[in-house]
Amino acid sequence: YDPLKQSKYIVQHDEFLDPELRPEGAVTQTAGLILRRGRIHRFRAAIDFVDTRKANELVALDVQTVLNLEHLFPDRVIRSKTTTPTTPAGTIESVITGTINSSWRRSHNWNASLDYAWTEAGGGTFEAYSRVLHYSRYEHLLLRGADIVDELSHPQGGLASLLRYRAKFGASWSRPRFGLGVDGHYFHSRVLPRIEWPSVGRDRVAPYWQADAFVQGEIGHLFRWLPDGLRAQLRVNNVFATPYPAYANAGTGAGVQAYGDWRGRVYSLSLTTTF
């Protein structure tokens, strides 16, 4: 999507490998609390606060990021010199992508978890869990001399797919030779750079919920020729084939913000054993 011409078309892109990239520097400070209770009915709750400061953070510039930030990277966008009074910007001929060192960023995030286990549930163990990640601050200076950007509320496109909230939760029941469970995922809405609003038709990507399920069991004892301890798991991700939220400028070209395989429901079979 070309923000200056407000149109979409295919462009060539060349990746530049910078031999002078500097190593990242980071300082992270954390503080947290943990509460645990119970034996048969076990509860565990935890909350952590994380303060991160980075310098020279490595940032990958894809085609759309470069176009969103063309005012910062004019040398990376090569346009034709053919213009008209109604189209002062020439058509893009090529875009130079690659990885750069950003100046600095500072972020605050909270991580909360809650776990419950019933160890005598029908001859097995019932477990339930939840995890929540919340960014309360994310300030980023991409280049010296540019403006400091609040990437959560007013992003400019220097970072992709930054969400204020993410959550995961689920429940399972298992015995020594058999188990089953479900998992859920929540992805909060993602605020888009203002320059992308015309092409997307709104100021953010909608939130998204996804459900997964699995069943697993020990199958080594079923046939003598199978190794002892062989376990199989069948997992189905995105059980309800819930469509991903629309995002017109997705790098895949699928027109959606994908949090997995954008084609829909995914089946996987895994086998594990011990020796």
Short mmCIF file of C-alpha atoms in Angstrom, two decimals:
data_model
loop_
_atom_site.label_atom_id
_atom_site.label_comp_id
_atom_site.label_asym_id
_atom_site.label_seq_id
_atom_site.Cartn_x
_atom_site.Cartn_y
_atom_site.Cartn_z
CA TYR A 1 0.00 0.00 0.00
CA ASP A 2 1.49 3.30 -1.16
CA PRO A 3 0.31 5.92 1.38
CA LEU A 4 1.23 8.88 -0.84
CA LYS A 5 -0.77 7.62 -3.83
CA GLN A 6 -3.34 5.82 -1.63
CA SER A 7 -3.30 2.78 -3.87
CA LYS A 8 -1.97 -0.76 -3.91
CA TYR A 9 0.36 -2.30 -6.45
CA ILE A 10 3.25 -4.76 -6.62
CA VAL A 11 6.77 -3.39 -6.16
CA GLN A 12 10.24 -4.86 -6.24
CA HIS A 13 12.11 -4.93 -2.96
CA ASP A 14 15.78 -5.48 -2.27
CA GLU A 15 17.19 -6.34 1.15
CA PHE A 16 20.26 -4.48 2.34
CA LEU A 17 22.49 -6.35 4.81
CA ASP A 18 24.20 -3.78 7.02
CA PRO A 19 27.67 -5.00 8.14
CA GLU A 20 27.85 -2.18 10.73
CA LEU A 21 24.89 -3.22 12.87
CA ARG A 22 25.66 -2.79 16.57
CA PRO A 23 24.75 -5.28 19.32
CA GLU A 24 21.69 -4.54 21.38
CA GLY A 25 22.02 -3.25 24.93
CA ALA A 26 19.25 -4.00 27.40
CA VAL A 27 18.48 -3.57 31.09
CA THR A 28 15.44 -5.34 32.52
CA GLN A 29 14.20 -4.97 36.09
CA THR A 30 11.39 -7.08 37.49
CA ALA A 31 9.40 -7.38 40.71
CA GLY A 32 6.67 -9.84 41.50
CA LEU A 33 4.53 -11.71 44.00
CA ILE A 34 3.59 -15.40 44.18
CA LEU A 35 0.86 -17.04 46.28
CA ARG A 36 0.51 -20.82 46.59
CA ARG A 37 -1.99 -22.80 48.64
CA GLY A 38 -3.44 -26.31 48.92
CA ARG A 39 -2.38 -29.90 48.35
CA ILE A 40 -5.31 -31.78 46.81
CA HIS A 41 -6.82 -28.53 45.54
CA ARG A 42 -3.77 -26.50 44.55
CA PHE A 43 -3.88 -22.80 43.73
CA ARG A 44 -1.07 -20.63 42.44
CA ALA A 45 -1.31 -16.94 41.58
CA ALA A 46 1.52 -14.72 40.39
CA ILE A 47 1.97 -11.18 39.14
CA ASP A 48 5.13 -9.58 37.76
CA PHE A 49 6.04 -6.06 36.71
CA VAL A 50 8.75 -5.71 34.06
CA ASP A 51 10.65 -2.55 33.17
CA THR A 52 12.79 -2.85 30.02
CA ARG A 53 15.20 -0.29 28.55
CA LYS A 54 16.90 -1.05 25.26
CA ALA A 55 19.46 0.70 23.10
CA ASN A 56 20.38 -0.22 19.52
CA GLU A 57 17.41 -2.58 19.32
CA LEU A 58 17.35 -4.50 16.04
CA VAL A 59 14.28 -3.57 14.00
CA ALA A 60 13.38 -5.35 10.75
CA LEU A 61 12.07 -2.97 8.11
CA ASP A 62 9.68 -4.72 5.74
CA VAL A 63 8.17 -3.07 2.68
CA GLN A 64 5.09 -1.65 4.39
CA THR A 65 7.10 -0.32 7.33
CA VAL A 66 9.47 1.50 5.00
CA LEU A 67 6.55 3.04 3.10
CA ASN A 68 4.82 4.12 6.31
CA LEU A 69 8.05 5.79 7.42
CA GLU A 70 9.18 7.13 4.06
CA HIS A 71 9.73 10.56 5.62
CA LEU A 72 12.43 8.96 7.79
CA PHE A 73 13.88 6.69 5.08
CA PRO A 74 13.59 8.60 1.78
CA ASP A 75 16.65 6.82 0.37
CA ARG A 76 14.97 3.43 0.75
CA VAL A 77 12.04 4.28 -1.54
CA ILE A 78 12.89 4.70 -5.22
CA ARG A 79 10.09 6.37 -7.15
CA SER A 80 9.75 7.21 -10.81
CA LYS A 81 10.23 10.85 -11.69
CA THR A 82 7.03 10.93 -13.69
CA THR A 83 4.54 13.13 -11.83
CA THR A 84 1.48 15.21 -12.61
CA PRO A 85 -0.27 18.05 -10.76
CA THR A 86 -2.83 15.54 -9.46
CA THR A 87 -0.24 12.88 -8.61
CA PRO A 88 2.82 14.68 -7.21
CA ALA A 89 4.35 11.40 -6.00
CA GLY A 90 5.83 9.10 -8.61
CA THR A 91 5.09 5.39 -8.75
CA ILE A 92 7.34 3.25 -6.55
CA GLU A 93 9.87 1.30 -8.55
CA SER A 94 11.61 -0.48 -5.67
CA VAL A 95 11.91 -0.50 -1.90
CA ILE A 96 15.05 -1.28 0.09
CA THR A 97 14.32 -3.36 3.20
CA GLY A 98 16.62 -4.66 5.91
CA THR A 99 17.44 -4.53 9.61
CA ILE A 100 18.53 -1.38 11.42
CA ASN A 101 19.47 -0.31 14.94
CA SER A 102 16.78 1.85 16.51
CA SER A 103 17.89 4.51 18.97
CA TRP A 104 16.14 3.36 22.16
CA ARG A 105 12.90 2.13 23.64
CA ARG A 106 11.43 1.82 27.11
CA SER A 107 8.52 -0.42 27.99
CA HIS A 108 6.51 -1.47 31.03
CA ASN A 109 4.48 -4.66 31.07
CA TRP A 110 2.55 -6.69 33.60
CA ASN A 111 2.34 -10.50 33.56
CA ALA A 112 -0.34 -12.26 35.61
CA SER A 113 -1.02 -16.00 35.93
CA LEU A 114 -3.54 -18.12 37.81
CA ASP A 115 -3.32 -21.92 38.09
CA TYR A 116 -5.61 -24.49 39.71
CA ALA A 117 -5.13 -28.26 40.01
CA TRP A 118 -7.41 -30.93 41.52
CA THR A 119 -5.26 -34.01 41.98
CA GLU A 120 -8.11 -36.45 42.75
CA ALA A 121 -10.51 -35.72 39.90
CA GLY A 122 -11.97 -39.02 38.70
CA GLY A 123 -8.74 -40.94 39.10
CA GLY A 124 -6.71 -38.25 37.35
CA THR A 125 -5.76 -34.60 37.64
CA PHE A 126 -7.84 -31.67 36.49
CA GLU A 127 -5.91 -28.48 35.72
CA ALA A 128 -6.99 -24.98 34.69
CA TYR A 129 -4.78 -21.99 33.93
CA SER A 130 -4.81 -18.43 32.62
CA ARG A 131 -2.05 -16.05 31.51
CA VAL A 132 -2.36 -12.33 30.76
CA LEU A 133 0.24 -9.96 29.32
CA HIS A 134 -0.47 -6.22 29.47
CA TYR A 135 1.75 -3.43 28.12
CA SER A 136 1.16 -0.22 30.06
CA ARG A 137 3.96 1.72 28.35
CA TYR A 138 5.92 1.37 25.14
CA GLU A 139 7.88 4.42 24.03
CA HIS A 140 10.20 4.13 21.07
CA LEU A 141 12.69 6.42 19.35
CA LEU A 142 13.48 4.91 15.99
CA LEU A 143 16.12 7.41 14.85
CA ARG A 144 17.88 10.28 16.52
CA GLY A 145 16.19 13.54 15.60
CA ALA A 146 12.82 11.87 15.07
CA ASP A 147 9.87 12.11 17.44
CA ILE A 148 9.42 9.78 20.40
CA VAL A 149 6.50 7.50 19.55
CA ASP A 150 3.88 5.96 21.83
CA GLU A 151 3.64 2.65 19.97
CA LEU A 152 0.51 1.57 21.91
CA SER A 153 -1.80 4.54 21.36
CA HIS A 154 -0.25 6.47 18.44
CA PRO A 155 2.03 4.14 16.47
CA GLN A 156 3.86 5.27 13.34
CA GLY A 157 4.61 1.81 12.02
CA GLY A 158 8.12 1.25 13.35
CA LEU A 159 6.99 -1.89 15.19
CA ALA A 160 4.54 -4.45 13.85
CA SER A 161 1.80 -6.34 15.71
CA LEU A 162 2.25 -4.66 19.09
CA LEU A 163 -0.83 -5.42 21.20
CA ARG A 164 -1.74 -3.86 24.54
CA TYR A 165 -3.21 -7.16 25.82
CA ARG A 166 -2.69 -10.84 25.10
CA ALA A 167 -4.17 -13.73 27.04
CA LYS A 168 -4.10 -17.51 27.08
CA PHE A 169 -6.26 -19.84 29.14
CA GLY A 170 -7.36 -23.44 29.21
CA ALA A 171 -8.25 -26.61 31.07
CA SER A 172 -7.23 -30.25 30.88
CA TRP A 173 -7.81 -33.62 32.54
CA SER A 174 -5.19 -36.36 32.49
CA ARG A 175 -4.40 -39.81 33.79
CA PRO A 176 -1.07 -41.64 33.44
CA ARG A 177 -2.05 -43.03 30.03
CA PHE A 178 -4.66 -40.59 28.72
CA GLY A 179 -5.43 -36.90 28.66
CA LEU A 180 -7.46 -34.24 26.89
CA GLY A 181 -7.84 -30.50 27.07
CA VAL A 182 -8.76 -27.19 25.51
CA ASP A 183 -6.84 -23.93 25.12
CA GLY A 184 -8.09 -20.44 24.36
CA HIS A 185 -6.31 -17.34 23.05
CA TYR A 186 -7.26 -13.69 23.08
CA PHE A 187 -5.53 -11.01 21.02
CA HIS A 188 -6.48 -7.42 21.79
CA SER A 189 -7.17 -4.90 19.04
CA ARG A 190 -4.08 -3.39 17.39
CA VAL A 191 -3.98 0.34 16.78
CA LEU A 192 -2.76 1.15 13.28
CA PRO A 193 -0.56 4.02 12.12
CA ARG A 194 -2.72 6.94 10.97
CA ILE A 195 -1.21 6.71 7.50
CA GLU A 196 -2.84 3.26 7.02
CA TRP A 197 -6.36 4.27 8.08
CA PRO A 198 -7.61 5.11 4.55
CA SER A 199 -6.63 1.71 3.12
CA VAL A 200 -7.94 -0.32 6.06
CA GLY A 201 -11.11 1.72 6.59
CA ARG A 202 -10.67 1.98 10.36
CA ASP A 203 -8.06 2.93 12.94
CA ARG A 204 -7.32 -0.54 14.28
CA VAL A 205 -7.34 -4.28 13.68
CA ALA A 206 -10.23 -5.93 15.53
CA PRO A 207 -9.62 -8.22 18.54
CA TYR A 208 -9.58 -11.96 18.01
CA TRP A 209 -10.49 -15.11 19.97
CA GLN A 210 -9.29 -18.62 19.12
CA ALA A 211 -10.00 -22.06 20.59
CA ASP A 212 -7.73 -25.15 20.36
CA ALA A 213 -8.27 -28.73 21.56
CA PHE A 214 -6.12 -31.81 22.02
CA VAL A 215 -6.29 -35.44 23.04
CA GLN A 216 -3.26 -37.53 23.94
CA GLY A 217 -2.50 -41.01 25.18
CA GLU A 218 0.11 -43.70 25.60
CA ILE A 219 -0.10 -46.15 22.70
CA GLY A 220 3.09 -48.17 23.23
CA HIS A 221 1.21 -50.86 25.18
CA LEU A 222 -1.36 -51.44 22.41
CA PHE A 223 0.99 -53.33 20.09
CA ARG A 224 4.02 -55.40 21.02
CA TRP A 225 6.10 -54.00 18.16
CA LEU A 226 5.71 -50.40 19.40
CA PRO A 227 8.27 -49.05 21.87
CA ASP A 228 7.19 -48.78 25.51
CA GLY A 229 6.33 -45.24 26.52
CA LEU A 230 5.30 -44.15 23.01
CA ARG A 231 2.77 -41.32 23.31
CA ALA A 232 0.61 -39.74 20.64
CA GLN A 233 -1.12 -36.36 20.64
CA LEU A 234 -3.69 -35.08 18.18
CA ARG A 235 -4.14 -31.31 18.31
CA VAL A 236 -6.59 -29.13 16.42
CA ASN A 237 -5.80 -25.41 16.42
CA ASN A 238 -8.57 -22.93 15.66
CA VAL A 239 -11.25 -25.58 16.18
CA PHE A 240 -14.09 -23.35 14.99
CA ALA A 241 -12.11 -22.03 11.99
CA THR A 242 -12.77 -18.50 13.22
CA PRO A 243 -11.76 -16.04 10.48
CA TYR A 244 -8.83 -13.81 11.38
CA PRO A 245 -9.58 -10.07 11.61
CA ALA A 246 -9.24 -8.05 8.44
CA TYR A 247 -6.00 -6.18 7.80
CA ALA A 248 -5.71 -4.92 4.24
CA ASN A 249 -1.94 -4.40 4.33
CA ALA A 250 -0.89 -7.78 5.70
CA GLY A 251 2.50 -8.90 4.45
CA THR A 252 1.11 -12.33 3.45
CA GLY A 253 -1.27 -10.73 0.97
CA ALA A 254 -4.15 -12.62 2.58
CA GLY A 255 -5.80 -9.41 3.80
CA VAL A 256 -5.98 -10.61 7.40
CA GLN A 257 -4.00 -10.19 10.62
CA ALA A 258 -2.92 -13.78 11.13
CA TYR A 259 -2.04 -15.18 14.56
CA GLY A 260 -1.29 -18.60 13.14
CA ASP A 261 -2.00 -20.28 9.82
CA TRP A 262 -4.24 -17.75 8.04
CA ARG A 263 -5.90 -20.52 6.02
CA GLY A 264 -7.94 -21.65 9.04
CA ARG A 265 -8.18 -24.83 11.09
CA VAL A 266 -4.89 -26.73 11.56
CA TYR A 267 -4.43 -30.40 12.50
CA SER A 268 -1.22 -31.80 13.93
CA LEU A 269 -0.19 -35.27 15.09
CA SER A 270 2.89 -35.78 17.23
CA LEU A 271 4.61 -38.91 18.54
CA THR A 272 7.06 -38.91 21.44
CA THR A 273 8.88 -41.65 23.29
CA THR A 274 11.56 -42.14 25.91
CA PHE A 275 14.53 -44.53 25.93
#
